[in-house]
Short mmCIF file of C-alpha atoms in Angstrom, two decimals:
data_model
loop_
_atom_site.label_atom_id
_atom_site.label_comp_id
_atom_site.label_asym_id
_atom_site.label_seq_id
_atom_site.Cartn_x
_atom_site.Cartn_y
_atom_site.Cartn_z
CA UNK P 30 231.12 314.60 -5.30
CA UNK P 31 230.31 311.35 -3.51
CA UNK P 32 228.74 308.26 -5.96
CA UNK P 33 225.32 307.23 -4.88
CA UNK P 34 224.98 303.92 -2.96
CA UNK P 35 223.69 301.21 -4.47
CA UNK P 36 221.03 299.02 -2.18
CA UNK P 37 223.37 296.35 -0.19
CA UNK P 38 224.05 292.93 -1.84
CA UNK P 39 222.37 290.28 0.66
CA UNK P 40 226.04 288.17 1.33
CA UNK P 41 225.99 284.67 2.80
CA UNK P 42 227.34 283.81 6.05
CA UNK P 43 230.12 282.06 4.17
CA UNK P 44 231.46 285.51 2.95
CA UNK P 45 231.47 286.34 6.17
CA UNK P 46 233.38 283.63 7.50
CA UNK P 47 236.06 283.94 4.85
CA UNK P 48 236.54 287.81 5.88
CA UNK P 49 236.86 286.15 9.97
CA UNK P 50 239.21 283.35 8.69
CA UNK P 51 241.40 286.06 7.01
CA UNK P 52 241.20 288.36 10.12
CA UNK P 53 242.19 284.96 11.75
CA UNK P 54 245.50 284.58 9.32
CA UNK P 55 246.92 287.91 9.53
CA UNK P 56 246.22 288.18 13.13
CA UNK P 57 248.47 284.68 13.75
CA UNK P 58 250.90 286.10 11.24
CA UNK P 59 250.97 289.22 12.86
CA UNK P 60 251.92 287.77 16.38
CA UNK P 61 254.44 285.12 15.34
CA UNK P 62 257.69 287.51 15.93
CA UNK P 63 257.20 287.84 19.94
CA UNK P 64 257.31 284.77 21.51
CA UNK P 65 260.11 283.85 19.70
CA UNK P 66 262.18 286.94 18.97
CA UNK P 67 264.77 285.13 21.57
CA UNK P 68 265.16 282.07 18.57
CA UNK P 69 265.57 284.92 15.97
CA UNK P 70 268.13 286.41 18.13
CA UNK P 71 270.41 283.79 18.02
CA UNK P 72 269.39 282.32 14.81
CA UNK P 73 270.13 285.49 12.97
CA UNK P 74 272.82 286.65 15.13
CA UNK P 75 271.19 290.14 15.93
CA UNK P 76 271.43 291.96 18.88
CA UNK P 77 268.82 292.92 21.58
CA UNK P 78 268.62 296.68 20.15
CA UNK P 79 267.84 294.78 16.72
CA UNK P 80 265.47 292.61 18.26
CA UNK P 81 263.95 295.73 19.51
CA UNK P 82 263.95 297.02 15.95
CA UNK P 83 262.46 293.55 14.89
CA UNK P 84 259.86 293.33 17.50
CA UNK P 85 258.37 296.70 16.63
CA UNK P 86 258.85 297.55 12.79
CA UNK P 87 255.44 295.67 11.55
CA UNK P 88 253.88 297.55 14.56
CA UNK P 89 254.89 300.78 13.15
CA UNK P 90 254.07 299.73 9.44
CA UNK P 91 250.96 298.99 10.43
CA UNK P 92 249.91 302.25 12.00
CA UNK P 93 250.33 303.87 9.00
CA UNK P 94 248.90 301.39 6.65
CA UNK P 95 245.41 301.33 8.27
CA UNK P 96 244.61 305.02 7.60
CA UNK P 97 245.52 305.20 3.69
CA UNK P 98 243.63 301.66 3.41
CA UNK P 99 240.44 303.09 5.48
CA UNK P 100 240.57 306.42 2.59
CA UNK P 101 241.58 304.03 -0.51
CA UNK P 102 238.41 301.72 0.85
CA UNK P 103 235.79 304.39 0.81
CA UNK P 104 237.00 305.84 -2.07
CA UNK P 105 237.60 302.38 -4.21
CA UNK P 106 235.53 300.15 -2.64
CA UNK P 107 236.59 297.88 0.23
CA UNK P 108 236.88 294.80 -1.67
CA UNK P 109 239.21 295.60 -4.66
CA UNK P 110 241.70 297.34 -1.77
CA UNK P 111 241.46 294.55 0.23
CA UNK P 112 243.15 291.96 -2.09
CA UNK P 113 245.66 294.01 -3.50
CA UNK P 114 246.69 294.81 0.23
CA UNK P 115 246.98 291.08 0.59
CA UNK P 116 248.98 290.55 -1.75
CA UNK P 117 251.31 292.92 -0.19
CA UNK P 118 250.87 290.91 3.36
CA UNK P 119 251.19 287.97 1.40
CA UNK P 120 254.79 288.77 -0.23
CA UNK P 121 255.69 290.07 3.22
CA UNK P 122 255.14 286.59 4.84
CA UNK P 123 257.04 284.87 2.22
CA UNK P 124 260.03 286.89 2.20
CA UNK P 125 260.11 286.62 6.06
CA UNK P 126 259.72 282.56 5.42
CA UNK P 127 262.59 282.86 3.55
CA UNK P 128 264.74 285.77 5.05
CA UNK P 129 268.34 284.23 5.63
CA UNK P 130 269.26 287.41 7.36
CA UNK P 131 267.79 290.67 9.09
CA UNK P 132 267.64 293.03 6.77
CA UNK P 133 265.44 290.76 4.42
CA UNK P 134 263.63 289.63 7.69
CA UNK P 135 262.83 292.99 8.16
CA UNK P 136 261.34 294.06 4.86
CA UNK P 137 259.44 290.78 5.32
CA UNK P 138 258.10 292.44 8.43
CA UNK P 139 257.70 296.14 6.75
CA UNK P 140 255.60 293.99 3.77
CA UNK P 141 253.06 292.23 6.59
CA UNK P 142 252.28 295.39 8.46
CA UNK P 143 249.89 296.18 5.41
CA UNK P 144 247.55 293.82 6.98
CA UNK P 145 246.76 295.98 9.53
CA UNK P 146 244.71 298.16 7.25
CA UNK P 147 242.52 295.17 6.48
CA UNK P 148 240.33 295.54 9.42
CA UNK P 149 238.60 299.04 8.47
CA UNK P 150 238.48 297.45 4.88
CA UNK P 151 236.42 294.40 6.15
CA UNK P 152 234.41 296.67 8.07
CA UNK P 153 233.82 298.60 4.74
CA UNK P 154 232.41 295.45 3.31
CA UNK P 155 230.31 294.10 6.14
CA UNK P 156 228.57 297.51 6.74
CA UNK P 157 227.51 298.39 3.32
CA UNK P 158 227.16 294.40 2.57
CA UNK P 159 224.82 293.72 5.61
CA UNK P 160 221.56 294.86 6.75
CA UNK P 161 222.36 296.99 10.32
CA UNK P 162 221.67 294.54 13.17
CA UNK P 163 223.46 291.85 11.06
CA UNK P 164 226.39 293.91 10.60
CA UNK P 165 226.86 294.73 14.03
CA UNK P 166 227.38 291.20 14.91
CA UNK P 167 229.47 290.04 11.65
CA UNK P 168 231.96 292.79 12.97
CA UNK P 169 232.26 291.43 15.90
CA UNK P 170 233.01 288.07 14.58
CA UNK P 171 235.88 289.32 12.36
CA UNK P 172 237.21 291.47 15.40
CA UNK P 173 237.05 288.84 17.41
CA UNK P 174 238.52 286.00 14.80
CA UNK P 175 241.46 288.82 14.77
CA UNK P 176 242.39 288.68 18.25
CA UNK P 177 241.80 284.74 18.60
CA UNK P 178 244.74 284.41 15.72
CA UNK P 179 247.22 287.10 17.41
CA UNK P 180 246.86 284.76 20.34
CA UNK P 181 246.89 281.40 18.41
CA UNK P 182 250.09 282.82 16.59
CA UNK P 183 251.64 283.47 20.14
CA UNK P 184 250.84 279.69 21.36
CA UNK P 185 252.01 277.75 18.32
CA UNK P 186 254.72 279.63 16.75
CA UNK P 187 257.51 278.57 19.30
CA UNK P 188 256.08 274.94 19.07
CA UNK P 189 256.81 275.46 15.13
CA UNK P 190 260.09 276.95 15.12
CA UNK P 191 261.31 274.80 17.42
CA UNK P 192 259.78 271.43 16.01
CA UNK P 193 259.95 272.89 12.46
CA UNK P 194 261.92 275.61 11.57
CA UNK P 195 261.74 279.60 12.30
CA UNK P 196 260.42 279.58 8.14
CA UNK P 197 257.75 277.62 8.53
CA UNK P 198 255.94 279.86 11.52
CA UNK P 199 255.72 282.41 8.67
CA UNK P 200 255.00 280.23 5.69
CA UNK P 201 252.10 278.38 7.34
CA UNK P 202 249.86 281.74 8.50
CA UNK P 203 251.14 283.35 5.11
CA UNK P 204 249.28 280.15 3.10
CA UNK P 205 245.94 280.59 5.07
CA UNK P 206 245.95 284.34 4.39
CA UNK P 207 246.43 283.37 0.28
CA UNK P 208 243.72 280.32 0.48
CA UNK P 209 241.29 283.12 2.64
CA UNK P 210 242.15 285.82 -0.04
CA UNK P 211 240.81 283.53 -2.87
CA UNK P 212 237.71 282.49 -0.70
CA UNK P 213 236.76 286.21 0.16
CA UNK P 214 237.42 287.12 -3.89
CA UNK P 215 234.92 284.50 -4.78
CA UNK P 216 232.54 284.60 -2.25
CA UNK P 217 232.38 288.48 -1.43
CA UNK P 218 230.26 290.80 -4.03
CA UNK P 219 231.99 293.86 -4.79
CA UNK P 220 231.17 296.79 -2.95
CA UNK P 221 230.42 299.98 -4.94
CA UNK P 222 232.79 303.02 -4.30
CA UNK P 223 232.26 306.31 -2.34
CA UNK P 224 233.79 309.54 -3.60
CA UNK P 225 236.07 307.99 -5.88
CA UNK P 226 236.97 311.40 -7.88
CA UNK P 227 238.20 312.90 -4.92
CA UNK P 228 242.11 313.26 -4.46
CA UNK P 229 244.18 311.29 -1.52
CA UNK P 230 245.06 313.80 1.51
CA UNK P 231 248.94 312.85 0.78
CA UNK P 232 250.08 315.70 2.94
CA UNK P 233 247.40 314.97 6.01
CA UNK P 234 248.62 311.17 5.77
CA UNK P 235 252.29 312.36 5.76
CA UNK P 236 252.05 314.42 8.68
CA UNK P 237 249.70 311.49 10.68
CA UNK P 238 252.60 308.88 9.72
CA UNK P 239 255.32 311.35 11.31
CA UNK P 240 253.08 312.08 14.93
CA UNK P 241 253.10 308.00 14.59
CA UNK P 242 256.60 307.54 14.47
CA UNK P 243 257.33 310.22 16.70
CA UNK P 244 254.92 309.21 19.35
CA UNK P 245 256.66 305.82 19.02
CA UNK P 246 260.30 307.08 19.63
CA UNK P 247 259.07 309.23 22.32
CA UNK P 248 257.81 305.92 24.05
CA UNK P 249 261.41 304.41 23.34
CA UNK P 250 262.92 307.45 24.98
CA UNK P 251 260.99 307.28 28.17
CA UNK P 252 263.07 305.31 29.99
CA UNK P 253 265.94 307.31 29.04
CA UNK P 254 264.69 310.45 30.00
CA UNK P 255 266.48 310.95 33.10
CA UNK P 256 270.03 311.03 31.24
CA UNK P 257 268.58 312.53 27.96
CA UNK P 258 266.51 315.44 28.81
CA UNK P 259 267.27 317.40 25.88
CA UNK P 260 266.46 314.77 23.52
CA UNK P 261 263.06 314.06 24.75
CA UNK P 262 262.10 317.47 24.95
CA UNK P 263 262.91 317.59 21.09
CA UNK P 264 260.78 314.62 20.86
CA UNK P 265 257.92 316.72 22.35
CA UNK P 266 258.51 319.98 20.56
CA UNK P 267 258.21 317.68 17.15
CA UNK P 268 254.88 315.95 18.42
CA UNK P 269 253.12 319.32 19.24
CA UNK P 270 254.41 320.42 15.77
CA UNK P 271 253.41 317.28 13.74
CA UNK P 272 249.82 317.43 15.41
CA UNK P 273 249.35 321.41 14.99
CA UNK P 274 250.18 321.04 11.34
CA UNK P 275 247.84 318.23 10.83
CA UNK P 276 245.14 319.80 12.00
CA UNK P 277 245.87 322.96 10.03
CA UNK P 278 246.13 320.76 6.90
CA UNK P 279 243.48 318.47 7.38
CA UNK P 280 241.18 322.39 7.76
CA UNK P 281 242.18 323.33 4.74
CA UNK P 282 242.42 320.36 2.21
CA UNK P 283 239.77 320.06 -0.15
CA UNK P 284 239.24 316.09 0.17
CA UNK P 285 241.26 315.57 3.86
CA UNK P 286 241.57 312.10 4.79
CA UNK P 287 239.90 313.01 8.18
CA UNK P 288 237.04 315.37 8.81
CA UNK P 289 237.52 317.03 11.59
CA UNK P 290 234.48 317.49 12.35
CA UNK P 291 233.61 314.02 13.29
CA UNK P 292 236.29 314.66 16.02
CA UNK P 293 233.81 317.40 17.44
CA UNK P 294 231.10 314.27 17.64
CA UNK P 295 231.02 312.72 21.08
CA UNK P 296 230.90 309.37 20.18
CA UNK P 297 233.74 309.84 17.78
CA UNK P 298 236.45 311.20 20.13
CA UNK P 299 235.22 309.44 23.44
CA UNK P 300 235.59 306.36 21.47
CA UNK P 301 239.27 307.14 20.45
CA UNK P 302 239.78 308.04 24.00
CA UNK P 303 238.19 304.92 26.12
CA UNK P 304 240.18 302.71 22.78
CA UNK P 305 243.53 304.19 23.96
CA UNK P 306 242.88 303.26 28.00
CA UNK P 307 241.12 300.19 27.01
CA UNK P 308 244.48 299.26 25.34
CA UNK P 309 246.91 300.76 27.92
CA UNK P 310 245.22 298.34 30.08
CA UNK P 311 245.43 295.01 28.51
CA UNK P 312 249.21 295.91 26.73
CA UNK P 313 250.36 295.73 30.91
CA UNK P 314 248.52 292.13 31.09
CA UNK P 315 249.90 291.01 28.18
CA UNK P 316 253.61 291.84 28.79
CA UNK P 317 253.66 290.83 32.95
CA UNK P 318 251.54 287.77 33.30
CA UNK P 319 253.96 286.07 30.77
CA UNK P 320 256.90 287.51 32.95
CA UNK P 321 255.19 286.25 36.20
CA UNK P 322 254.85 283.19 34.91
CA UNK P 323 258.70 282.81 33.64
CA UNK P 324 260.33 284.83 36.36
CA UNK P 325 261.46 282.63 39.88
CA UNK P 326 261.57 285.89 42.29
CA UNK P 327 262.21 286.10 45.88
CA UNK P 328 258.36 284.74 47.04
CA UNK P 329 257.17 285.13 44.03
CA UNK P 330 256.93 283.60 40.29
CA UNK P 331 256.85 280.32 38.98
CA UNK P 332 259.63 279.52 37.04
CA UNK P 333 257.66 278.43 34.02
CA UNK P 334 258.74 277.22 30.09
CA UNK P 335 258.09 278.74 27.13
CA UNK P 336 255.31 275.58 26.52
CA UNK P 337 254.48 275.61 29.88
CA UNK P 338 253.43 279.89 29.77
CA UNK P 339 251.87 278.81 26.60
CA UNK P 340 249.24 276.20 28.02
CA UNK P 341 248.68 279.04 30.85
CA UNK P 342 247.69 281.46 28.45
CA UNK P 343 245.17 278.94 26.40
CA UNK P 344 242.21 280.15 28.47
CA UNK P 345 243.21 283.61 27.19
CA UNK P 346 242.92 282.83 23.64
CA UNK P 347 239.86 281.04 24.40
CA UNK P 348 238.02 284.34 25.58
CA UNK P 349 239.80 286.46 23.44
CA UNK P 350 238.33 284.29 20.37
CA UNK P 351 234.59 284.70 21.59
CA UNK P 352 234.99 288.25 23.07
CA UNK P 353 234.33 289.60 19.65
CA UNK P 354 230.90 288.49 18.83
CA UNK P 355 230.31 288.75 22.05
CA UNK P 356 230.53 292.14 21.85
CA UNK P 357 228.66 292.35 18.54
CA UNK P 358 225.73 290.75 19.89
CA UNK P 359 226.23 293.00 23.61
CA UNK P 360 225.94 295.78 21.33
CA UNK P 361 223.16 295.00 19.05
CA UNK P 362 221.40 294.04 22.25
CA UNK P 363 222.39 296.36 25.30
CA UNK P 364 224.12 299.42 23.09
CA UNK P 365 227.80 299.73 22.90
CA UNK P 366 227.95 301.98 26.11
CA UNK P 367 227.06 299.41 27.89
CA UNK P 368 229.45 296.82 26.77
CA UNK P 369 232.11 299.15 27.09
CA UNK P 370 230.94 299.76 30.75
CA UNK P 371 230.79 295.89 31.64
CA UNK P 372 234.14 295.45 30.06
CA UNK P 373 236.07 297.96 31.44
CA UNK P 374 234.23 297.22 34.54
CA UNK P 375 235.88 293.65 34.73
CA UNK P 376 239.54 294.71 33.29
CA UNK P 377 240.01 297.23 36.24
CA UNK P 378 238.63 293.80 38.38
CA UNK P 379 241.08 291.69 36.93
CA UNK P 380 244.51 293.91 37.02
CA UNK P 381 243.53 295.30 40.08
CA UNK P 382 242.86 291.42 41.59
CA UNK P 383 246.33 290.65 39.60
CA UNK P 384 247.95 293.37 41.49
CA UNK P 385 247.18 292.04 44.84
CA UNK P 386 246.60 288.35 44.02
CA UNK P 387 248.91 286.40 42.08
CA UNK P 388 250.22 283.43 44.38
CA UNK P 389 248.83 280.67 42.30
CA UNK P 390 248.91 279.87 38.45
CA UNK P 391 245.29 279.96 38.57
CA UNK P 392 245.20 283.24 39.90
CA UNK P 393 246.92 284.65 36.65
CA UNK P 394 245.22 282.47 34.00
CA UNK P 395 241.88 283.33 35.10
CA UNK P 396 242.91 286.79 35.52
CA UNK P 397 244.40 287.35 32.00
CA UNK P 398 241.23 285.29 30.62
CA UNK P 399 239.02 287.95 32.03
CA UNK P 400 241.23 290.69 30.84
CA UNK P 401 241.13 289.33 27.28
CA UNK P 402 237.29 288.50 27.43
CA UNK P 403 237.32 292.27 28.26
CA UNK P 404 239.33 293.80 26.14
CA UNK P 405 237.57 291.98 22.69
CA UNK P 406 234.30 292.83 23.65
CA UNK P 407 235.15 296.35 23.94
CA UNK P 408 237.07 297.03 21.22
CA UNK P 409 234.73 295.30 19.15
CA UNK P 410 232.01 297.68 20.75
CA UNK P 411 234.09 300.56 20.36
CA UNK P 412 234.42 299.75 16.39
CA UNK P 413 230.85 299.04 16.46
CA UNK P 414 229.96 302.76 17.70
CA UNK P 415 232.86 304.63 15.75
CA UNK P 416 231.68 302.79 12.29
CA UNK P 417 227.96 303.94 13.16
CA UNK P 418 228.25 306.97 14.32
CA UNK P 419 229.32 308.21 10.79
CA UNK P 420 227.85 307.94 7.30
CA UNK P 421 229.33 304.79 5.27
CA UNK P 422 231.76 307.02 3.42
CA UNK P 423 233.25 307.58 6.48
CA UNK P 424 233.30 304.42 8.06
CA UNK P 425 236.76 302.99 7.04
CA UNK P 426 238.59 305.92 7.75
CA UNK P 427 236.99 306.76 10.79
CA UNK P 428 237.32 302.95 12.10
CA UNK P 429 241.31 302.80 11.22
CA UNK P 430 241.96 305.77 13.42
CA UNK P 431 240.79 303.21 15.77
CA UNK P 432 243.14 300.96 14.75
CA UNK P 433 246.28 303.71 14.65
CA UNK P 434 244.69 304.32 18.17
CA UNK P 435 245.08 300.60 19.58
CA UNK P 436 248.53 300.23 18.45
CA UNK P 437 249.44 303.55 20.23
CA UNK P 438 247.64 302.23 23.37
CA UNK P 439 249.64 298.74 23.19
CA UNK P 440 252.62 300.03 22.98
CA UNK P 441 252.23 302.83 25.99
CA UNK P 442 250.90 299.85 27.85
CA UNK P 443 253.96 297.74 27.06
CA UNK P 444 256.89 300.54 27.44
CA UNK P 445 255.03 301.50 30.65
CA UNK P 446 255.00 298.38 32.01
CA UNK P 447 258.50 297.91 31.02
CA UNK P 448 260.20 300.95 32.26
CA UNK P 449 258.11 300.44 35.46
CA UNK P 450 259.59 296.53 36.04
CA UNK P 451 263.26 298.22 34.85
CA UNK P 452 262.96 301.27 37.51
CA UNK P 453 261.71 298.17 40.04
CA UNK P 454 264.87 295.71 39.37
CA UNK P 455 267.17 295.80 42.00
CA UNK P 456 271.09 297.22 41.77
CA UNK P 457 273.14 293.71 40.83
CA UNK P 458 269.89 292.00 40.10
CA UNK P 459 268.56 291.05 36.86
CA UNK P 460 265.43 289.94 38.45
CA UNK P 461 262.32 292.97 39.18
CA UNK P 462 261.03 293.31 42.85
CA UNK P 463 257.48 292.06 43.02
CA UNK P 464 256.57 295.68 44.31
CA UNK P 465 257.44 296.99 40.55
CA UNK P 466 254.37 293.99 39.36
CA UNK P 467 251.73 295.44 41.76
CA UNK P 468 252.95 298.89 40.96
CA UNK P 469 252.24 298.73 37.27
CA UNK P 470 249.07 296.46 37.51
CA UNK P 471 247.39 298.81 39.73
CA UNK P 472 248.46 301.86 37.57
CA UNK P 473 246.99 300.04 34.40
CA UNK P 474 243.71 299.40 36.41
CA UNK P 475 243.52 302.98 37.53
CA UNK P 476 243.95 304.02 33.68
CA UNK P 477 240.91 301.82 32.97
CA UNK P 478 238.67 302.75 35.76
CA UNK P 479 239.54 306.70 34.66
CA UNK P 480 237.91 305.72 31.65
CA UNK P 481 234.47 304.59 33.14
CA UNK P 482 234.10 308.76 33.28
CA UNK P 483 233.91 309.24 29.30
CA UNK P 484 231.85 306.06 28.59
CA UNK P 485 228.86 307.28 30.47
CA UNK P 486 228.60 309.95 27.86
CA UNK P 487 228.66 307.61 25.20
CA UNK P 488 225.25 307.16 24.86
CA UNK P 489 223.09 303.94 24.48
CA UNK P 490 222.71 302.08 21.54
CA UNK P 491 224.31 303.13 17.85
CA UNK P 492 223.66 305.34 14.96
CA UNK P 493 222.45 303.27 11.99
#
């Protein structure tokens, strides 16, 4: 049974900005571990393998939380679920800021991973409570703030951890999340639940979780495929089994977490395919550009310090911050397909250019900034396309899968980059050959360019 929707309430710009600031704060907290991982390994006396576990703990739990939050938000109201979710995230930030050892810090990261679910919930709220044209721009603003917050966290985590302590790099964003959540609770009106009497499809959610975890395990094992082929085969078989089981469960469920008929909609499955390809390309740049800044190889690299790298990435942070609003405005004016086409063209050009032109610092600064702009605009337009191609009762569910695929795309791109650099490192050396960087950039550019064949059929405009 679906609850009839009340006419949307008018909300002011202050409410939209409150959601945007909350997105920025969560994006900042999400990104502080990666640039400070060496520091955390020293202070907590953890091995590189344990450090790798720490770096992906939040990523995995976030991918698992997003679809659950989306379903609950669709069925019980986005605002109510978001407030409870932010309480879990704030608890995780507090635990991380006080953590004396790795197990406690891992617990904090697991709790913080719930923040990824805030994005589909914000899309539910904005689409329900704003007129169609304004909701597109607002979704773009929130997406841009989240991406910009992630870049901000990358830039400030090191200085805060070195100047104050590692505890403060978790505590400061957590305080911002608490304050922003209070503003959202005060300024954002309650949204009416839909399908509030339907049961949650826990078997479907469990199988989707198994798919994500198995996929991540496969990525982690890929570099060792030559020495452990049987393990990789087992992982592939498990992945196929989980996907098959999930499809079977969703077809038969009385209230499936995801209506498989949506996957038959060209706008939906094409958006998912393009999201994966775009995120693979962006992840390669995110991983490789700092490496090129820091490395001092034979005739390439710049031997930059962490502080210098932060300054070099500042233009990319600025582009990431404005990319969401620009993507929303572009989707409203020209259609989501046009924005994604332009973004992929820009990303492909940036990746290919950096593959062959990286002899000066400004080459990488400009290339990374262009890719950040293209990535943010593409993802925003794809989220808008997905959100407006389904009815309001499925907004959170459909967009949450975009975020799951975004996580998988970034993980794939990062793992691909690391594997190529490892394979391209000469025996007895710790510095990859320059050709390894060229190969990784070219592969990423080709993956992004291939997505254009799918984008052309996304169609013009969006359904409202």
